[in-house]
CSV table of C-alpha atoms in Angstrom, one decimal:
chain,number,residue,atom,x,y,z
B,26,UNK,CA,0.0,0.0,0.0
B,27,UNK,CA,1.4,3.4,-1.0
B,28,UNK,CA,0.3,6.0,1.5
B,29,UNK,CA,0.6,9.8,0.9
B,30,UNK,CA,0.4,12.2,3.8
B,31,UNK,CA,-0.7,15.6,2.5
B,32,UNK,CA,1.0,18.8,3.7
B,33,UNK,CA,-0.4,22.3,3.2
B,34,UNK,CA,0.5,25.7,4.6
B,35,UNK,CA,-0.7,25.8,8.2
B,36,UNK,CA,-1.0,22.1,8.7
B,37,UNK,CA,-1.0,20.7,12.2
B,38,UNK,CA,2.3,18.8,12.8
B,39,UNK,CA,0.9,16.0,15.0
B,40,UNK,CA,-2.0,15.4,12.6
B,41,UNK,CA,0.6,14.6,9.9
B,42,UNK,CA,3.4,13.0,11.9
B,43,UNK,CA,1.3,10.6,14.0
B,44,UNK,CA,-0.1,8.6,11.1
B,45,UNK,CA,3.2,9.0,9.2
B,46,UNK,CA,5.1,7.3,11.9
B,47,UNK,CA,2.5,4.6,12.5
B,48,UNK,CA,2.4,3.7,8.8
B,49,UNK,CA,6.1,3.9,8.4
B,50,UNK,CA,6.5,1.5,11.3
B,51,UNK,CA,3.9,-0.7,9.7
B,52,UNK,CA,6.0,-0.8,6.5
B,53,UNK,CA,9.0,-1.8,8.5
B,54,UNK,CA,7.0,-4.5,10.3
B,55,UNK,CA,5.6,-5.9,7.1
B,56,UNK,CA,8.8,-6.0,4.9
B,57,UNK,CA,7.7,-3.0,2.9
B,58,UNK,CA,4.0,-3.8,2.3
B,59,UNK,CA,3.3,-0.2,3.4
B,60,UNK,CA,5.2,2.7,1.8
B,61,UNK,CA,4.6,6.3,3.0
B,62,UNK,CA,5.7,9.7,1.9
B,63,UNK,CA,4.9,13.3,2.6
B,64,UNK,CA,3.4,15.2,-0.4
B,65,UNK,CA,1.8,18.5,-1.3
B,66,UNK,CA,-0.5,19.7,-4.0
B,67,UNK,CA,2.3,21.7,-5.5
B,68,UNK,CA,5.0,19.0,-5.4
B,69,UNK,CA,8.4,19.0,-3.7
B,70,UNK,CA,8.7,21.9,-1.3
B,71,UNK,CA,9.1,23.0,2.3
B,72,UNK,CA,5.7,23.4,3.9
B,73,UNK,CA,5.3,25.6,6.9
B,74,UNK,CA,3.1,24.3,9.7
B,75,UNK,CA,0.5,26.3,11.6
B,76,UNK,CA,2.9,26.6,14.5
B,77,UNK,CA,5.0,29.0,12.5
B,78,UNK,CA,8.3,27.5,13.6
B,79,UNK,CA,8.2,24.0,12.2
B,80,UNK,CA,8.3,23.0,8.5
B,81,UNK,CA,8.3,19.6,6.9
B,82,UNK,CA,9.5,18.7,3.4
B,83,UNK,CA,7.1,17.3,0.9
B,84,UNK,CA,9.1,15.0,-1.3
B,85,UNK,CA,6.6,14.6,-4.1
B,86,UNK,CA,3.3,15.8,-5.5
B,87,UNK,CA,0.0,14.3,-4.3
B,88,UNK,CA,-0.8,11.8,-7.0
B,89,UNK,CA,-4.1,9.9,-6.7
B,90,UNK,CA,-3.0,7.6,-9.5
B,91,UNK,CA,0.0,6.3,-7.5
B,92,UNK,CA,-1.6,6.3,-4.0
B,93,UNK,CA,-3.7,3.6,-2.3
B,94,UNK,CA,-4.2,5.8,0.7
B,95,UNK,CA,-4.3,9.6,1.1
B,96,UNK,CA,-4.2,11.1,4.6
B,97,UNK,CA,-5.2,14.8,5.1
B,98,UNK,CA,-4.3,16.5,8.4
B,99,UNK,CA,-6.0,19.5,9.9
B,100,UNK,CA,-4.6,23.0,10.6
B,101,UNK,CA,-2.9,24.4,13.7
B,102,UNK,CA,-3.6,27.9,14.8
B,103,UNK,CA,-5.8,30.1,16.9
B,104,UNK,CA,-9.2,28.8,17.8
B,105,UNK,CA,-12.1,31.1,17.1
B,106,UNK,CA,-13.0,33.6,14.4
B,107,UNK,CA,-11.1,36.5,12.9
B,108,UNK,CA,-11.8,39.6,14.9
B,109,UNK,CA,-12.1,37.8,18.2
B,110,UNK,CA,-9.3,38.5,20.8
B,111,UNK,CA,-7.1,35.6,21.6
B,112,UNK,CA,-8.0,33.8,24.8
B,113,UNK,CA,-5.7,34.5,27.7
B,114,UNK,CA,-3.7,37.0,25.7
B,115,UNK,CA,-2.1,34.3,23.6
B,116,UNK,CA,-2.6,33.3,20.0
B,117,UNK,CA,-1.2,33.4,16.5
B,118,UNK,CA,1.7,35.6,15.5
B,119,UNK,CA,-0.3,37.4,12.8
B,120,UNK,CA,-4.1,38.3,12.9
B,121,UNK,CA,-5.0,35.8,10.2
B,122,UNK,CA,-3.6,32.6,11.7
B,123,UNK,CA,-6.9,31.3,12.7
B,124,UNK,CA,-7.7,27.6,12.0
B,125,UNK,CA,-10.8,28.6,10.1
B,126,UNK,CA,-8.8,31.0,7.9
B,127,UNK,CA,-6.1,28.4,7.3
B,128,UNK,CA,-8.6,25.8,6.3
B,129,UNK,CA,-10.5,28.2,4.1
B,130,UNK,CA,-7.3,29.3,2.4
B,131,UNK,CA,-6.4,25.7,1.7
B,132,UNK,CA,-9.8,25.1,0.1
B,133,UNK,CA,-8.9,27.7,-2.5
B,134,UNK,CA,-5.6,26.0,-3.5
B,135,UNK,CA,-5.1,23.2,-6.0
B,136,UNK,CA,-5.6,20.6,-3.2
B,137,UNK,CA,-9.4,20.1,-3.4
B,138,UNK,CA,-9.4,19.0,-7.1
B,139,UNK,CA,-6.7,16.4,-6.3
B,140,UNK,CA,-8.7,15.2,-3.3
B,141,UNK,CA,-11.8,14.9,-5.4
B,142,UNK,CA,-9.8,12.8,-7.9
B,143,UNK,CA,-8.6,10.7,-5.0
B,144,UNK,CA,-12.1,10.1,-3.7
B,145,UNK,CA,-13.4,9.3,-7.2
B,146,UNK,CA,-10.7,6.7,-7.8
B,147,UNK,CA,-11.9,3.1,-7.1
B,148,UNK,CA,-9.8,1.3,-4.6
B,149,UNK,CA,-8.2,4.4,-3.0
B,150,UNK,CA,-9.0,5.3,0.6
B,151,UNK,CA,-9.0,8.9,1.8
B,152,UNK,CA,-8.4,9.4,5.5
B,153,UNK,CA,-8.4,12.5,7.6
B,154,UNK,CA,-7.2,13.6,11.0
B,155,UNK,CA,-9.0,16.3,13.0
B,156,UNK,CA,-9.7,19.3,10.7
B,157,UNK,CA,-8.7,17.4,7.6
B,158,UNK,CA,-12.3,16.3,7.2
B,159,UNK,CA,-13.2,20.0,7.2
B,160,UNK,CA,-10.8,20.5,4.2
B,161,UNK,CA,-12.9,17.9,2.4
B,162,UNK,CA,-16.2,19.4,3.6
B,163,UNK,CA,-15.3,22.9,2.5
B,164,UNK,CA,-14.6,21.5,-1.0
B,165,UNK,CA,-18.0,19.9,-1.0
B,166,UNK,CA,-16.7,16.4,-0.9
B,167,UNK,CA,-18.4,15.1,2.3
B,168,UNK,CA,-22.1,15.6,1.5
B,169,UNK,CA,-24.0,12.5,2.6
B,170,UNK,CA,-20.9,10.8,4.0
B,171,UNK,CA,-20.4,9.6,7.6
B,172,UNK,CA,-17.5,11.5,9.2
B,173,UNK,CA,-16.1,13.0,12.3
B,174,UNK,CA,-13.6,15.8,13.2
B,175,UNK,CA,-12.4,17.7,16.2
B,176,UNK,CA,-15.4,18.4,18.5
B,177,UNK,CA,-15.1,22.1,17.9
B,178,UNK,CA,-15.7,21.5,14.2
B,179,UNK,CA,-18.6,19.2,14.3
B,180,UNK,CA,-21.2,21.9,13.6
B,181,UNK,CA,-19.3,23.0,10.5
B,182,UNK,CA,-19.0,19.4,9.3
B,183,UNK,CA,-22.8,19.0,9.7
B,184,UNK,CA,-23.5,22.3,8.0
B,185,UNK,CA,-21.5,21.0,5.0
B,186,UNK,CA,-23.9,18.1,4.6
B,187,UNK,CA,-22.0,15.3,6.3
B,188,UNK,CA,-23.6,12.8,8.7
B,189,UNK,CA,-21.7,13.6,11.9
B,190,UNK,CA,-20.7,10.7,14.1
B,191,UNK,CA,-19.2,11.4,17.5
B,192,UNK,CA,-16.6,8.7,17.4
B,193,UNK,CA,-12.8,8.8,17.6
B,194,UNK,CA,-12.5,7.0,14.2
B,195,UNK,CA,-15.3,6.6,11.6
B,196,UNK,CA,-15.0,4.1,8.8
B,197,UNK,CA,-17.3,5.0,5.9
B,198,UNK,CA,-15.7,2.6,3.4
B,199,UNK,CA,-13.3,4.5,1.2
B,200,UNK,CA,-13.4,7.4,3.7
B,201,UNK,CA,-11.9,7.0,7.2
B,202,UNK,CA,-12.0,10.1,9.5
B,203,UNK,CA,-10.4,10.7,12.8
B,204,UNK,CA,-11.5,13.1,15.6
B,205,UNK,CA,-9.1,15.2,17.7
B,206,UNK,CA,-5.4,15.7,17.0
B,207,UNK,CA,-4.1,12.6,18.8
B,208,UNK,CA,-6.6,10.4,17.0
B,209,UNK,CA,-4.1,10.3,14.2
B,210,UNK,CA,-2.4,7.4,16.2
B,211,UNK,CA,-5.7,5.5,16.4
B,212,UNK,CA,-6.5,6.2,12.7
B,213,UNK,CA,-3.1,5.0,11.6
B,214,UNK,CA,-3.2,1.8,13.7
B,215,UNK,CA,-6.8,1.1,12.5
B,216,UNK,CA,-5.7,1.5,8.8
B,217,UNK,CA,-2.8,-0.9,9.4
B,218,UNK,CA,-5.2,-3.4,10.8
B,219,UNK,CA,-7.7,-2.9,8.0
B,220,UNK,CA,-5.3,-2.9,5.1
B,221,UNK,CA,-2.4,-5.1,6.3
B,222,UNK,CA,-3.7,-7.1,9.2
B,223,UNK,CA,-4.1,-7.2,13.0
B,224,UNK,CA,-0.7,-8.8,13.6
B,225,UNK,CA,1.2,-5.9,12.1
B,226,UNK,CA,-1.0,-3.4,13.8
B,227,UNK,CA,-0.5,-5.0,17.1
B,228,UNK,CA,3.3,-5.1,16.6
B,229,UNK,CA,3.3,-1.3,15.9
B,230,UNK,CA,0.9,-0.7,18.8
B,231,UNK,CA,3.4,-2.5,21.2
B,232,UNK,CA,6.4,-0.7,19.6
B,233,UNK,CA,4.7,2.7,20.3
B,234,UNK,CA,3.6,1.7,23.8
B,235,UNK,CA,0.2,3.0,22.9
B,236,UNK,CA,-3.3,1.4,23.1
B,237,UNK,CA,-6.0,2.5,20.7
B,238,UNK,CA,-8.9,4.3,22.2
B,239,UNK,CA,-12.6,4.1,21.5
B,240,UNK,CA,-14.7,2.0,19.1
B,241,UNK,CA,-14.3,2.4,15.3
B,242,UNK,CA,-17.7,3.3,14.0
B,243,UNK,CA,-18.9,1.5,10.9
B,244,UNK,CA,-22.3,1.8,9.2
B,245,UNK,CA,-23.7,-1.6,9.9
B,246,UNK,CA,-25.5,-3.4,12.7
B,247,UNK,CA,-28.7,-2.5,14.5
B,248,UNK,CA,-29.5,1.0,15.6
B,249,UNK,CA,-29.2,1.5,19.4
B,250,UNK,CA,-32.6,1.8,21.2
B,251,UNK,CA,-31.1,4.2,23.8
B,252,UNK,CA,-28.8,7.1,22.9
C-alpha cells in the first residue's frame, strides 16, 4: 500500500506525523508492504506548519494515480473567528492565523481537485485527522458521508452536509476520518489493521507503547434503542 500524507501551509504537525510514523513502522514490520511519503498539491517543497516555527519537506506531489491511501491533516492555529481577541492573551503571530482561515485558504488552492480525484478513484482510501475532514467538507466532498472531526468543528461538518458521528474513528468505506489531534495514532493503527492485518497493527501498537482508544464506528448493525 502506497500512502501519501498531504501537507499544506498551516497544517497541524501532529496530525501529519502521528499517522506517518505509524504507517512507516507498519511498513518496517511488514517487509515493505506499506510505503509512506509526505506530499503536497504543489509538489516537492518546504511546507510551513501552523505553529509557524516548524516546517516539513514534501518530497513529491499528491498523485491519486499512485496512492492507495491519502491522509489529510487539519490545521494548527488560533481557535475562534477573525476579529475575536485571543483567549488568555495568547494566540497566533499574525491576525489571520486562525484555524478557520487556514482551512478556508487551503480550500482555495489546488488541493481540493486532487482530493476529489482521489475520492473518485476506485480502490483508493482517503483518510483525515482532526480538521482534515473540514478541508474535504469545504470542498463539497463530504455531503451525505459519515464522518467526524475535532469536537469544535462538528457543527461546521454537519452544515456541510456530512452525517456527523461522535466517534474517535469513523470508517465509511473508502473514507476514514479521525476526531481530535491525537486520533491520528488511532487512525493509523486502524488503517494498518484494516489494510495489512491485525498482527502488524499489534506489533506497531506495542512498539509505540500505545493502546488504541474508542470504538471504530462503521455503518452496519442494528441502531441502538437508547442514545
